């Protein structure tokens, strides 16, 4: 019988663990799907791992791990993928904003031959204006950078075992799961869903954390920002040529005006472009530096099957 693994990254989600485990277990047992639930606590500062351990004691199909510190959602996803044993793997949010009711439909599409089943958002649900604005800006920026519709796509997706194995062989330390699962290809189907309301707690994503997430993932997956440096250089050169021609014409016609306004304006524009270009290049150098060091994506401090001993 085929086994379905569900990976659930969690950061300060102690209020949601028991409810999520109960809802998913009940649904999958009702559907007759053999399953395992993999919770990964991303260095949570509350009792998230304690709740995961309690859930594992109640249900042997539940396993979990805790990071030694907060490494981020991407490492948590890949840690969960490494822990899975299923023939198919679903990644979803621990707060059930990704609706469990869609899982049977994903499972059916996989049984019919789909190797990747994408969850496509048709509605973002109820959000504060600030969060909606920051999330919308994040997805628009990322869509342009990686040439993929990020506004509709999500981390909620099913992957065949062969797709998971391919993702786990990728050597980079700075990973972007949503884009990488799109990049690897394979036969893809999609299902639509509406983002659900959180049962407990509130979103851990702020405007600044989303922007940092966007910059990190953009530079780890796309070289477009580096190409923008060339574009800015061309713009600066064209602007300089226009000002040079204008100044020369005024000088030859005897109408040149003395002063430094134009010079200062030109210096500010070129200086701004130079500083922005150096910032972009510096960010890529930082990514290279992190990759060259070869440090692990994450460190696991405890697991539910060996809660007192670190495994890596």
Coordinates of C-alpha atoms in Angstrom, one line a residue:
X1 CA 0.0 0.0 0.0
X2 CA 1.4 3.4 -1.0
X3 CA 2.4 5.7 1.9
X4 CA 1.7 9.4 2.0
X5 CA 4.1 11.6 4.0
X6 CA 3.1 15.1 5.0
X7 CA 5.8 17.6 6.0
X8 CA 4.8 20.4 8.4
X9 CA 7.3 23.1 9.2
X10 CA 6.5 24.9 12.5
X11 CA 7.8 28.0 14.2
X12 CA 6.2 29.0 17.5
X13 CA 3.1 27.0 16.7
X14 CA 2.4 25.2 20.0
X15 CA -1.3 26.1 19.9
X16 CA -1.7 24.5 16.4
X17 CA 0.2 21.2 16.7
X18 CA -2.5 19.1 18.5
X19 CA -5.3 20.4 16.3
X20 CA -3.4 20.0 13.1
X21 CA -2.3 16.4 14.0
X22 CA -5.9 15.5 14.9
X23 CA -7.5 17.1 11.8
X24 CA -5.0 15.5 9.3
X25 CA -5.0 12.1 11.0
X26 CA -8.8 12.0 11.1
X27 CA -9.1 13.0 7.4
X28 CA -6.5 10.5 6.1
X29 CA -7.9 7.6 8.2
X30 CA -11.4 8.4 6.9
X31 CA -10.1 8.4 3.3
X32 CA -8.2 5.1 3.9
X33 CA -4.8 6.7 3.0
X34 CA -1.7 5.2 4.7
X35 CA 0.2 8.2 6.1
X36 CA 2.9 9.7 8.3
X37 CA 3.1 13.2 9.6
X38 CA 6.5 14.9 9.9
X39 CA 6.6 18.0 12.1
X40 CA 9.8 20.1 12.1
X41 CA 10.1 22.8 14.8
X42 CA 12.3 25.6 13.4
X43 CA 14.1 26.5 16.6
X44 CA 10.7 27.6 18.2
X45 CA 10.9 29.6 21.4
X46 CA 7.7 28.2 22.9
X47 CA 6.5 24.6 23.5
X48 CA 6.1 23.6 19.9
X49 CA 8.4 20.5 20.2
X50 CA 6.8 19.4 23.4
X51 CA 3.5 19.4 21.7
X52 CA 5.0 17.5 18.7
X53 CA 6.3 14.9 21.1
X54 CA 3.0 14.5 22.8
X55 CA 1.3 14.1 19.5
X56 CA 3.9 11.4 18.5
X57 CA 3.2 9.6 21.8
X58 CA -0.5 9.5 21.0
X59 CA -0.1 8.4 17.3
X60 CA 2.9 6.3 16.1
X61 CA 2.4 7.7 12.6
X62 CA 3.6 11.1 13.8
X63 CA 7.3 12.0 14.0
X64 CA 9.1 15.2 14.6
X65 CA 12.4 17.0 15.0
X66 CA 13.6 20.3 16.5
X67 CA 16.4 22.5 15.1
X68 CA 19.1 23.8 17.4
X69 CA 18.1 27.3 16.5
X70 CA 15.9 29.1 14.0
X71 CA 17.3 28.3 10.5
X72 CA 14.2 29.4 8.5
X73 CA 11.3 27.8 6.6
X74 CA 13.3 26.5 3.7
X75 CA 15.7 24.4 5.8
X76 CA 12.7 23.1 7.8
X77 CA 11.0 21.9 4.6
X78 CA 14.2 20.2 3.4
X79 CA 14.8 18.6 6.8
X80 CA 11.2 17.2 6.6
X81 CA 11.8 15.9 3.1
X82 CA 14.8 14.0 4.3
X83 CA 12.9 12.4 7.1
X84 CA 10.0 11.2 4.9
X85 CA 9.6 7.6 3.8
X86 CA 6.4 7.9 1.7
X87 CA 5.9 7.2 -2.0
X88 CA 4.4 10.7 -2.2
X89 CA 5.1 13.8 -0.1
X90 CA 2.9 16.8 0.6
X91 CA 4.4 20.0 2.1
X92 CA 1.9 22.3 3.8
X93 CA 1.7 24.9 6.5
X94 CA 1.3 23.8 10.1
X95 CA -1.5 26.3 10.8
X96 CA -3.9 24.6 8.3
X97 CA -4.2 27.7 6.2
X98 CA -3.5 25.2 3.4
X99 CA -6.9 23.3 3.6
X100 CA -6.6 19.6 4.4
X101 CA -9.7 18.9 2.3
X102 CA -7.7 19.3 -0.8
X103 CA -5.3 16.4 0.1
X104 CA -7.6 13.6 -1.2
X105 CA -7.8 15.4 -4.6
X106 CA -4.0 15.7 -4.7
X107 CA -3.6 12.0 -3.8
X108 CA -6.0 11.0 -6.5
X109 CA -4.1 13.0 -9.2
X110 CA -0.8 11.4 -8.0
X111 CA -2.4 7.9 -8.3
X112 CA -3.4 8.8 -11.9
X113 CA 0.2 9.6 -12.8
X114 CA 0.9 13.2 -11.7
X115 CA 4.5 13.6 -10.3
X116 CA 4.0 17.1 -9.0
X117 CA 0.6 18.5 -7.9
X118 CA 0.7 22.2 -7.4
X119 CA -1.7 24.0 -4.9
X120 CA -2.9 27.1 -6.7
X121 CA -4.4 29.9 -4.5
X122 CA -7.6 31.4 -5.8
X123 CA -8.1 33.5 -2.7
X124 CA -5.7 34.8 0.0
X125 CA -8.4 34.8 2.7
X126 CA -8.7 37.5 5.3
X127 CA -5.5 39.5 5.9
X128 CA -4.6 42.9 7.3
X129 CA -4.0 45.6 4.7
X130 CA -0.3 45.8 5.7
X131 CA 0.3 42.0 5.4
X132 CA -1.7 41.9 2.1
X133 CA 0.4 44.8 0.7
X134 CA 3.7 43.3 1.8
X135 CA 2.8 39.8 0.6
X136 CA 1.6 41.2 -2.8
X137 CA 4.8 43.2 -3.3
X138 CA 6.9 40.1 -2.4
X139 CA 5.1 37.9 -4.9
X140 CA 5.2 40.5 -7.7
X141 CA 9.0 40.9 -7.2
X142 CA 9.6 37.2 -7.1
X143 CA 7.4 36.5 -10.1
X144 CA 9.5 39.0 -12.2
X145 CA 12.8 37.7 -11.0
X146 CA 12.2 34.0 -11.6
X147 CA 9.7 34.1 -14.4
X148 CA 7.0 32.2 -12.5
X149 CA 3.6 33.2 -11.2
X150 CA 4.4 33.3 -7.5
X151 CA 1.1 35.0 -6.6
X152 CA -0.9 31.9 -7.3
X153 CA 1.8 29.3 -6.4
X154 CA 2.5 28.2 -2.9
X155 CA 4.5 25.7 -0.8
X156 CA 1.4 23.6 -0.7
X157 CA 2.1 20.8 -3.1
X158 CA 2.5 17.0 -3.6
X159 CA 5.7 15.5 -4.9
X160 CA 6.4 12.0 -6.1
X161 CA 9.2 10.2 -4.4
X162 CA 11.5 10.6 -7.5
X163 CA 11.0 14.4 -7.3
X164 CA 11.8 14.5 -3.6
X165 CA 15.0 12.4 -4.3
X166 CA 16.0 14.8 -7.0
X167 CA 15.5 17.9 -4.8
X168 CA 17.6 16.2 -2.0
X169 CA 20.5 15.7 -4.4
X170 CA 20.8 19.4 -5.2
X171 CA 24.0 20.7 -3.5
X172 CA 23.1 24.3 -2.8
X173 CA 22.8 25.6 0.8
X174 CA 20.5 28.5 -0.1
X175 CA 17.4 26.8 -1.3
X176 CA 14.0 28.1 -2.5
X177 CA 11.6 25.1 -2.4
X178 CA 8.7 26.7 -4.3
X179 CA 10.9 27.6 -7.2
X180 CA 13.1 24.5 -7.2
X181 CA 10.1 22.2 -7.3
X182 CA 9.0 24.2 -10.4
X183 CA 12.5 24.1 -11.9
X184 CA 13.0 20.3 -11.7
X185 CA 10.0 19.8 -14.1
X186 CA 8.2 16.4 -14.2
X187 CA 4.6 15.8 -15.0
X188 CA 2.6 18.5 -13.2
X189 CA -1.1 18.9 -12.4
X190 CA -2.7 21.5 -10.2
X191 CA -5.6 21.9 -7.7
X192 CA -7.1 25.2 -6.5
X193 CA -7.8 26.2 -3.0
X194 CA -8.8 29.2 -0.8
X195 CA -6.5 30.1 2.0
X196 CA -8.2 29.3 5.3
X197 CA -8.3 31.3 8.5
X198 CA -5.8 30.4 11.3
X199 CA -7.4 28.5 14.1
X200 CA -4.9 29.8 16.6
X201 CA -2.1 32.3 16.8
X202 CA -1.1 34.8 14.1
X203 CA 1.2 34.9 11.1
X204 CA 5.0 35.1 11.9
X205 CA 5.7 37.0 8.6
X206 CA 6.2 40.7 8.8
X207 CA 6.8 43.2 6.0
X208 CA 10.6 43.2 6.7
X209 CA 10.8 39.4 7.0
X210 CA 9.0 39.0 3.7
X211 CA 11.3 41.5 2.0
X212 CA 14.4 39.7 3.4
X213 CA 12.9 36.4 2.3
X214 CA 12.4 37.8 -1.2
X215 CA 16.0 39.2 -1.5
X216 CA 17.5 36.0 -0.2
X217 CA 15.5 33.7 -2.5
X218 CA 15.9 36.0 -5.5
X219 CA 19.7 36.0 -5.3
X220 CA 19.8 32.3 -4.6
X221 CA 17.7 31.3 -7.6
X222 CA 18.0 34.1 -10.2
X223 CA 20.8 36.2 -11.8
X224 CA 18.4 38.9 -12.9
X225 CA 19.5 41.4 -10.2
X226 CA 23.1 41.1 -11.5
X227 CA 21.8 41.9 -15.0
X228 CA 20.1 45.0 -13.6
X229 CA 23.6 46.3 -12.7
X230 CA 24.4 46.4 -16.5
X231 CA 21.0 48.1 -17.2
X232 CA 21.7 50.8 -14.6
X233 CA 25.2 51.4 -16.1
X234 CA 23.7 51.8 -19.6
X235 CA 21.0 54.2 -18.3
X236 CA 23.7 56.3 -16.5
X237 CA 25.8 56.4 -19.7
X238 CA 22.9 57.5 -21.8
X239 CA 21.9 60.1 -19.3
X240 CA 25.4 61.4 -19.2
X241 CA 25.6 61.7 -23.0
X242 CA 22.3 63.6 -23.1
X243 CA 23.6 66.1 -20.5
X244 CA 26.9 66.4 -22.3
X245 CA 25.2 67.2 -25.6
X246 CA 22.9 69.7 -23.9
X247 CA 25.8 71.4 -22.2
X248 CA 27.9 71.5 -25.4
X249 CA 25.0 73.1 -27.4
X250 CA 24.5 75.7 -24.8
X251 CA 28.2 76.5 -24.6
X252 CA 28.5 76.9 -28.4
X253 CA 25.4 79.1 -28.5
X254 CA 26.7 81.3 -25.8
X255 CA 23.9 80.6 -23.4
X256 CA 25.7 78.3 -21.0
X257 CA 24.8 79.0 -17.3
X258 CA 27.6 78.8 -14.7
X259 CA 27.0 76.7 -11.7
X260 CA 27.3 73.2 -10.3
X261 CA 23.6 72.1 -10.2
X262 CA 23.9 69.8 -13.2
X263 CA 27.2 68.4 -12.1
X264 CA 25.9 67.7 -8.6
X265 CA 22.7 66.1 -10.0
X266 CA 24.7 63.9 -12.3
X267 CA 27.1 62.8 -9.5
X268 CA 24.2 61.9 -7.3
X269 CA 22.5 59.8 -10.0
X270 CA 25.7 58.0 -10.9
X271 CA 26.7 57.6 -7.3
X272 CA 23.3 56.1 -6.4
X273 CA 23.6 53.6 -9.3
X274 CA 27.1 52.7 -8.2
X275 CA 26.1 52.1 -4.5
X276 CA 23.0 50.1 -5.5
X277 CA 25.2 48.0 -7.9
X278 CA 27.8 47.4 -5.2
X279 CA 25.0 46.3 -2.9
X280 CA 23.6 43.8 -5.4
X281 CA 27.1 42.4 -6.2
X282 CA 27.9 42.3 -2.4
X283 CA 24.7 40.2 -1.8
X284 CA 25.7 37.7 -4.5
X285 CA 29.2 37.5 -3.0
X286 CA 27.6 36.8 0.4
X287 CA 25.7 33.9 -1.2
X288 CA 28.9 32.6 -2.7
X289 CA 30.6 32.9 0.6
X290 CA 27.9 30.9 2.3
X291 CA 28.0 28.2 -0.3
X292 CA 31.8 27.9 -0.3
X293 CA 31.8 27.4 3.5
X294 CA 29.7 24.3 3.0
X295 CA 28.0 24.5 6.4
X296 CA 24.8 22.3 6.7
X297 CA 21.4 23.8 6.0
X298 CA 20.3 23.0 9.5
X299 CA 21.2 21.3 12.8
X300 CA 18.7 19.0 14.5
X301 CA 19.0 19.0 18.3
X302 CA 16.2 16.5 19.2
X303 CA 13.8 14.1 17.6
X304 CA 10.7 12.4 18.9
X305 CA 12.2 9.0 18.6
X306 CA 15.4 10.2 20.5
X307 CA 14.4 13.4 22.3
X308 CA 17.6 13.8 24.3
X309 CA 20.3 13.1 21.7
X310 CA 21.2 15.3 18.7
X311 CA 21.3 13.5 15.4
X312 CA 23.3 16.0 13.3

